[in-house]
Coordinates of C-alpha atoms (C1' of nucleotides) in Angstrom, one line a residue:
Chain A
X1 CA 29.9 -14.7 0.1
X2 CA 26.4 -14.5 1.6
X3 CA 23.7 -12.3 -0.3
X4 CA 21.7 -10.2 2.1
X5 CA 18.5 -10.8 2.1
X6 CA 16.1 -8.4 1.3
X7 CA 12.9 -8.7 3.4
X8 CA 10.3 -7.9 0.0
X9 CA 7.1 -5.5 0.3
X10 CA 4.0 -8.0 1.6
X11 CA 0.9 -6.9 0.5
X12 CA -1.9 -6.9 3.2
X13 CA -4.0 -10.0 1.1
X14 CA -0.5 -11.5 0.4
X15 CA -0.4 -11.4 4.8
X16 CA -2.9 -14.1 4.4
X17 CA -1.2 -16.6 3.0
X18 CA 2.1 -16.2 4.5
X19 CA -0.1 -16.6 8.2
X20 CA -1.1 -19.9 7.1
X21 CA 2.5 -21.0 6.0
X22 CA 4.1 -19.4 8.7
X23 CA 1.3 -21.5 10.9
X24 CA 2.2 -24.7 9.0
X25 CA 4.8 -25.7 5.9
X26 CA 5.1 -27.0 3.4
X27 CA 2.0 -27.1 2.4
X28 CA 0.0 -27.4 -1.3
X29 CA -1.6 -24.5 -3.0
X30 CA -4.9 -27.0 -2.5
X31 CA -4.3 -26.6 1.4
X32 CA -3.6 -22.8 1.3
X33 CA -6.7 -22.4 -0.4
X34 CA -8.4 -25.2 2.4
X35 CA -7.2 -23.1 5.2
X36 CA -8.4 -19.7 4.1
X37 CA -11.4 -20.5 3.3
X38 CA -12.4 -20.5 6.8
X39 CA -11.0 -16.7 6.2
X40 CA -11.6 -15.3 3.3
X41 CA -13.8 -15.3 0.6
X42 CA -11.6 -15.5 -2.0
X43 CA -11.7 -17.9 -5.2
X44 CA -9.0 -19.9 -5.6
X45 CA -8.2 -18.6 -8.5
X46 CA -7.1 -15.4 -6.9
X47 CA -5.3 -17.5 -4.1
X48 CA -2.8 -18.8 -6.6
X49 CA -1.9 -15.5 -8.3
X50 CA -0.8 -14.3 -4.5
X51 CA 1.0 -17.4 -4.3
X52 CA 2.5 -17.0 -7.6
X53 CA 3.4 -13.1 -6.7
X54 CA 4.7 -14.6 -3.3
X55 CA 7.1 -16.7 -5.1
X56 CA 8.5 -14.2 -7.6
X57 CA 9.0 -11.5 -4.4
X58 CA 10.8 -14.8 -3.0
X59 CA 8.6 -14.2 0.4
X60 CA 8.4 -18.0 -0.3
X61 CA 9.7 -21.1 -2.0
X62 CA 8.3 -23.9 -3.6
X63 CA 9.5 -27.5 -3.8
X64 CA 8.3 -30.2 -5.9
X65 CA 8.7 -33.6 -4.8
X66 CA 5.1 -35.5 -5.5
X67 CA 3.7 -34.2 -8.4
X68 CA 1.6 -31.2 -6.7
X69 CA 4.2 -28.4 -5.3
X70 CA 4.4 -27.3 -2.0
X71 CA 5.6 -23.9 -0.7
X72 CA 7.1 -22.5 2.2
X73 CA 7.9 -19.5 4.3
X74 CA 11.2 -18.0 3.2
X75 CA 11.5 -15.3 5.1
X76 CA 10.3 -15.4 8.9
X77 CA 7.3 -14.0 10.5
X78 CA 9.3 -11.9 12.7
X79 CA 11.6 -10.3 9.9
X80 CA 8.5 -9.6 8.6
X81 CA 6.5 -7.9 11.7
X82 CA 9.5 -6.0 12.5
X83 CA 10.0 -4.7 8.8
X84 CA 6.3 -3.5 8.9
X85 CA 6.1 -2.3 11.8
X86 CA 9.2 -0.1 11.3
X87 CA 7.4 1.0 8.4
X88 CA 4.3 2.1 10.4
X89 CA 5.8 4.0 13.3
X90 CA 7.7 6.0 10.7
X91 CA 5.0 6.8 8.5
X92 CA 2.6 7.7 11.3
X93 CA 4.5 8.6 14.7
X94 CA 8.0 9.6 12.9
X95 CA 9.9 6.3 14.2
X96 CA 8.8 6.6 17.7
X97 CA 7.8 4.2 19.9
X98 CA 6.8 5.7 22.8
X99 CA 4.8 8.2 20.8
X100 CA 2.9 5.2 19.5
X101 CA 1.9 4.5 22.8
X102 CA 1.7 7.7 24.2
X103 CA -1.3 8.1 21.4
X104 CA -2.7 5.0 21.9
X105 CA -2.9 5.4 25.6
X106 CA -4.9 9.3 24.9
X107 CA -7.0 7.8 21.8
X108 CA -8.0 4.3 22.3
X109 CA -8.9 4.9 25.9
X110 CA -7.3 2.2 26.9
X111 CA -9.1 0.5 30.6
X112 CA -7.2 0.2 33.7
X113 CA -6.9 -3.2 33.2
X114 CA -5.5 -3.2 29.6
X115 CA -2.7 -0.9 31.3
X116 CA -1.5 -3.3 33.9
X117 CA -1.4 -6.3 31.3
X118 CA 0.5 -4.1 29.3
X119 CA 3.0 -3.5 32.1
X120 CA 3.5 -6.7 32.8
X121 CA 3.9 -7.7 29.3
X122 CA 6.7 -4.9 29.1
X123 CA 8.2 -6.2 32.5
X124 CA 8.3 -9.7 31.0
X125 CA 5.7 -11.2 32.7
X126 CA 4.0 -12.0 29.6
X127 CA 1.5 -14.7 30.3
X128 CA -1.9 -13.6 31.1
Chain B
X1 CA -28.9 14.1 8.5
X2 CA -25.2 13.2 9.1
X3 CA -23.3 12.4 6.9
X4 CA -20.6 9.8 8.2
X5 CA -17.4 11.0 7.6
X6 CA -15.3 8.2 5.8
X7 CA -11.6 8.1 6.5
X8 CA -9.8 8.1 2.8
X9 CA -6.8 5.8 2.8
X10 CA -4.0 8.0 2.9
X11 CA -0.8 6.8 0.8
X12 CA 2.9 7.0 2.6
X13 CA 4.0 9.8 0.3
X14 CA 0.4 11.8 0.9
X15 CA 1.0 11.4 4.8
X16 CA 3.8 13.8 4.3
X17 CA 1.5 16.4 3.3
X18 CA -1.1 16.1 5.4
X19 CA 1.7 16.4 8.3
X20 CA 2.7 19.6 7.1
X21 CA -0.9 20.9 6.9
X22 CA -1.7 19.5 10.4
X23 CA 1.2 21.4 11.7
X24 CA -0.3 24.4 10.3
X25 CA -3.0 25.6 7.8
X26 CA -4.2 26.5 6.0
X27 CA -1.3 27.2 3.4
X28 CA -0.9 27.5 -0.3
X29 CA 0.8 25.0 -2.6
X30 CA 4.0 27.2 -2.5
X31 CA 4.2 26.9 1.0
X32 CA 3.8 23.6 1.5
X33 CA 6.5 22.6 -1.6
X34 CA 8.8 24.9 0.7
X35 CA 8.2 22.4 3.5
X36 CA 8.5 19.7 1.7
X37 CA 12.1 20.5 0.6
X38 CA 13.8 20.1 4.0
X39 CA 12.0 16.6 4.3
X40 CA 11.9 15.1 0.3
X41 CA 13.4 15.8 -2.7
X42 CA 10.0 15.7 -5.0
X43 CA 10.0 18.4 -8.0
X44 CA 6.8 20.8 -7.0
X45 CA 5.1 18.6 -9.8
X46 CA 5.1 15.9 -7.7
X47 CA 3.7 18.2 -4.7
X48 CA 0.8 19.6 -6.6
X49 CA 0.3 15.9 -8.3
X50 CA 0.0 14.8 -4.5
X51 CA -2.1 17.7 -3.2
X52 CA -5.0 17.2 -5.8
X53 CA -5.2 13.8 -4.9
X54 CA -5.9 14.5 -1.2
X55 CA -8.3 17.3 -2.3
X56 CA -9.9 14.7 -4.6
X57 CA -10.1 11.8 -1.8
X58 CA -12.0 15.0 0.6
X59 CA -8.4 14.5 3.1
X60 CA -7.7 18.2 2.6
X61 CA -9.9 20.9 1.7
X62 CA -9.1 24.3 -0.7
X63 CA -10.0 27.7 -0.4
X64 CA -9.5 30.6 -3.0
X65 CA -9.2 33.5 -1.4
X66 CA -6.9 35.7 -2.6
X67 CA -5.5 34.6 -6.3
X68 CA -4.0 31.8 -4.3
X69 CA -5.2 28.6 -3.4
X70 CA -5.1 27.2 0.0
X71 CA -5.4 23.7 1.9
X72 CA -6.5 22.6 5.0
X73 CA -7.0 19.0 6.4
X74 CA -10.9 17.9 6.7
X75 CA -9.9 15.1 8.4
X76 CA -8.1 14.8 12.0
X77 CA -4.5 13.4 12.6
X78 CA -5.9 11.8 15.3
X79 CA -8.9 9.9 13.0
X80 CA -5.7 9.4 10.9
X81 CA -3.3 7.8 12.8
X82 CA -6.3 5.5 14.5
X83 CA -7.1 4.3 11.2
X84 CA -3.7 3.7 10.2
X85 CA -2.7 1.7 13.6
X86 CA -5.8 -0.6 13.4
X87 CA -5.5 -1.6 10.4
X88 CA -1.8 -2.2 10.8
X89 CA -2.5 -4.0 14.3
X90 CA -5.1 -6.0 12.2
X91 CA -2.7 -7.0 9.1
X92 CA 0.3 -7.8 11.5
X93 CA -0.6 -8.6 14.9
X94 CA -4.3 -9.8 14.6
X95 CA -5.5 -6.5 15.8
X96 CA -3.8 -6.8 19.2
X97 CA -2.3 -4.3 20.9
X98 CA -0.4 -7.0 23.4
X99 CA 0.8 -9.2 20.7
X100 CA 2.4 -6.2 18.8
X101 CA 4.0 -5.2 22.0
X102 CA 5.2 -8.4 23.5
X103 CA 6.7 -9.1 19.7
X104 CA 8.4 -5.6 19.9
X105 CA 9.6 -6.3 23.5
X106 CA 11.2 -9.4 22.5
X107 CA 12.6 -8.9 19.2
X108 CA 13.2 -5.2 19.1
X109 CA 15.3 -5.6 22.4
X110 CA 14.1 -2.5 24.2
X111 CA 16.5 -1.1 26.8
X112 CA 15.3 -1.2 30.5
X113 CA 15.6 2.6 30.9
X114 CA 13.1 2.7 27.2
X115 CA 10.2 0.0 29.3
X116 CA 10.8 2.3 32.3
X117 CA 9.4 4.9 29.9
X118 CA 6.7 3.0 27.9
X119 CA 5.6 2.5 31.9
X120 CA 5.3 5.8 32.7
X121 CA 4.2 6.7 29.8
X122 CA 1.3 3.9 30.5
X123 CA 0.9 5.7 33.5
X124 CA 0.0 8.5 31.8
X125 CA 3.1 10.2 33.3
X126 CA 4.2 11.5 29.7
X127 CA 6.4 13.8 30.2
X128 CA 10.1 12.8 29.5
Chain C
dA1 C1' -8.2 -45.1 -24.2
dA2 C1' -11.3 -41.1 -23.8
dT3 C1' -13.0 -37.9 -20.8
dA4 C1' -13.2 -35.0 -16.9
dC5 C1' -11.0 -32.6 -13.4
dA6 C1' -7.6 -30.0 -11.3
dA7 C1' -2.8 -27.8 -10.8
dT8 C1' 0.0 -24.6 -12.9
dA9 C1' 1.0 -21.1 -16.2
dC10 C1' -0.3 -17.2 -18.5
dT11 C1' -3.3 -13.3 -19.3
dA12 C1' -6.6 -9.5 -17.9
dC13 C1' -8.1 -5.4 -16.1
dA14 C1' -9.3 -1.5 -13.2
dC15 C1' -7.7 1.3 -9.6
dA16 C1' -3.7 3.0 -6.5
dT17 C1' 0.8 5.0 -6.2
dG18 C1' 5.2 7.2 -7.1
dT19 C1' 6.9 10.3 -9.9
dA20 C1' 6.7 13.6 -13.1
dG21 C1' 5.6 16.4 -17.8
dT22 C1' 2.4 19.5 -20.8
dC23 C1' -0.5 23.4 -21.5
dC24 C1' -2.8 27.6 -20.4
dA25 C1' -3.7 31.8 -18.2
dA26 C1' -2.6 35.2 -14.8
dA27 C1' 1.1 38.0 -12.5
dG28 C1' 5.3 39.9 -12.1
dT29 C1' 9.6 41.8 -14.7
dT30 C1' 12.0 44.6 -18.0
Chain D
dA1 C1' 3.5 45.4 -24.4
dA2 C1' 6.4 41.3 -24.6
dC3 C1' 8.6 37.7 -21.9
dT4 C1' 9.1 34.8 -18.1
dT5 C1' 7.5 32.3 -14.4
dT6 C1' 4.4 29.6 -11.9
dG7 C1' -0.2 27.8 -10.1
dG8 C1' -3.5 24.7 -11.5
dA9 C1' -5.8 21.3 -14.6
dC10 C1' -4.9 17.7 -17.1
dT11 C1' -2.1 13.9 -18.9
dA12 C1' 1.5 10.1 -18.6
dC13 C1' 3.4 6.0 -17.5
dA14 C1' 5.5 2.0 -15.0
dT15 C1' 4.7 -0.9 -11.1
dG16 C1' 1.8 -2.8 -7.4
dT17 C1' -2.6 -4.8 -5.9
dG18 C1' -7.1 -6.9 -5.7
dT19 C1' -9.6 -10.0 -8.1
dA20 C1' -10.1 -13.1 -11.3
dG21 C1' -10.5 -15.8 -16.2
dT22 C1' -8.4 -18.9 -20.0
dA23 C1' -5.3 -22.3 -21.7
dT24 C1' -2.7 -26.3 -21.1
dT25 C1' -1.4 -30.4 -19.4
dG26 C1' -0.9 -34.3 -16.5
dT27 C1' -3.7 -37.4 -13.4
dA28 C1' -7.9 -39.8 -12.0
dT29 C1' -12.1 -42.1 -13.5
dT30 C1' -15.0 -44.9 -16.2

DNA sequence: AATACAATACTACACATGTAGTCCAAAGTT
DNA sequence: AACTTTGGACTACATGTGTAGTATTGTATT
């Protein structure tokens, strides 16, 4: 039997960490808080309650091979881009894509050029 | 003086709300719990629970004409849903546009007749 | 070995959110 | 006029979130 996995709720702070893991893993708790503090300004403290609520959500695991524990990404960052953003377009533009854009196109005022790149990113042309 | 109108965060189950009162207001509690019952299944408790919180965060505005109270929104869906999308873009996609739709073009597998339509769309041709 | 430091575990606490319930007063119903 | 219903104010309560602090314990240092 497999168990389905559920993709849990990420807080936005809790985004944080799982960038840097998704960046780079396993890493320590010591090298989690290393790499946000280029970030954020948070105290460590706080930095391993998120990991701890990470853990328990099972967004990420932990291992324990030296003494210090590493953790990991257990979900991936696309399950998790698409879950959100899933989330978003139905809260805010009732599950539609193209009104998204449609929006964002009349609000944002998007340039000339930010409309080409976009059509070639759509077209799969997706360097620039 | 001005003074700067601050978007309030608007909650998931508030956003139901204020889309009902942008689609037309101002109405009274009754009216929008009617609404609300093709779309949720929350006892009027919940509604009214919902509705004083908006008024409370200055989202929606009330009025007492008759013996009724009525709402309106003081704030724009369209301030609304650009709040919303940056800060989304910002959590998920490092506040860019492209990334979010190069992610959602690859993963989301969109259909050559739906990037036909983001296109035109882009184009500003949004009619389909 | 004793001490200091740091990693992990456990606790704290206010505010937000989902989801209502209670109480009172005004309005409509019999 | 008494009774019922309902809007509105206030209260409730568990869970999530941001933001840490304390306690414990094993490791590093002198």
């Amino acid at each position: 039997m497999f168990t389905i996995k559920e993709i849990p709720k990420i807080s936005e702070a809790e985004w944080s960490i799982m960038k840097v893991l998704w960046e780079k893993s396993p890493l320590t708790s010591t090298e989690i808080i290393q790499a946000l503090k280029e970030v954020t300004s948070w105290s460590p403290k706080t930095i391993h309650t998120l990991i701890s609520r990470l853990v328990k959500k099972e967004a990420i695991g932990e291992k324990k091979e030296s003494r210090l524990k590493s953790f990991f990404p257990l979900v991936t960052e696309e399950e998790c881009k698409s879950t959100e953003t899933k989330s978003f377009l139905k809260k805010v533009y009732s599950g539609s894509l193209q009104m998204f854009i449609a929006n964002f196109v009349k609000d944002e005022k998007l340039s000339q050029n930010e409309i080409e790149e976009l059509k070639d990113i759509l077209d799969g042309k997706k360097d620039s």
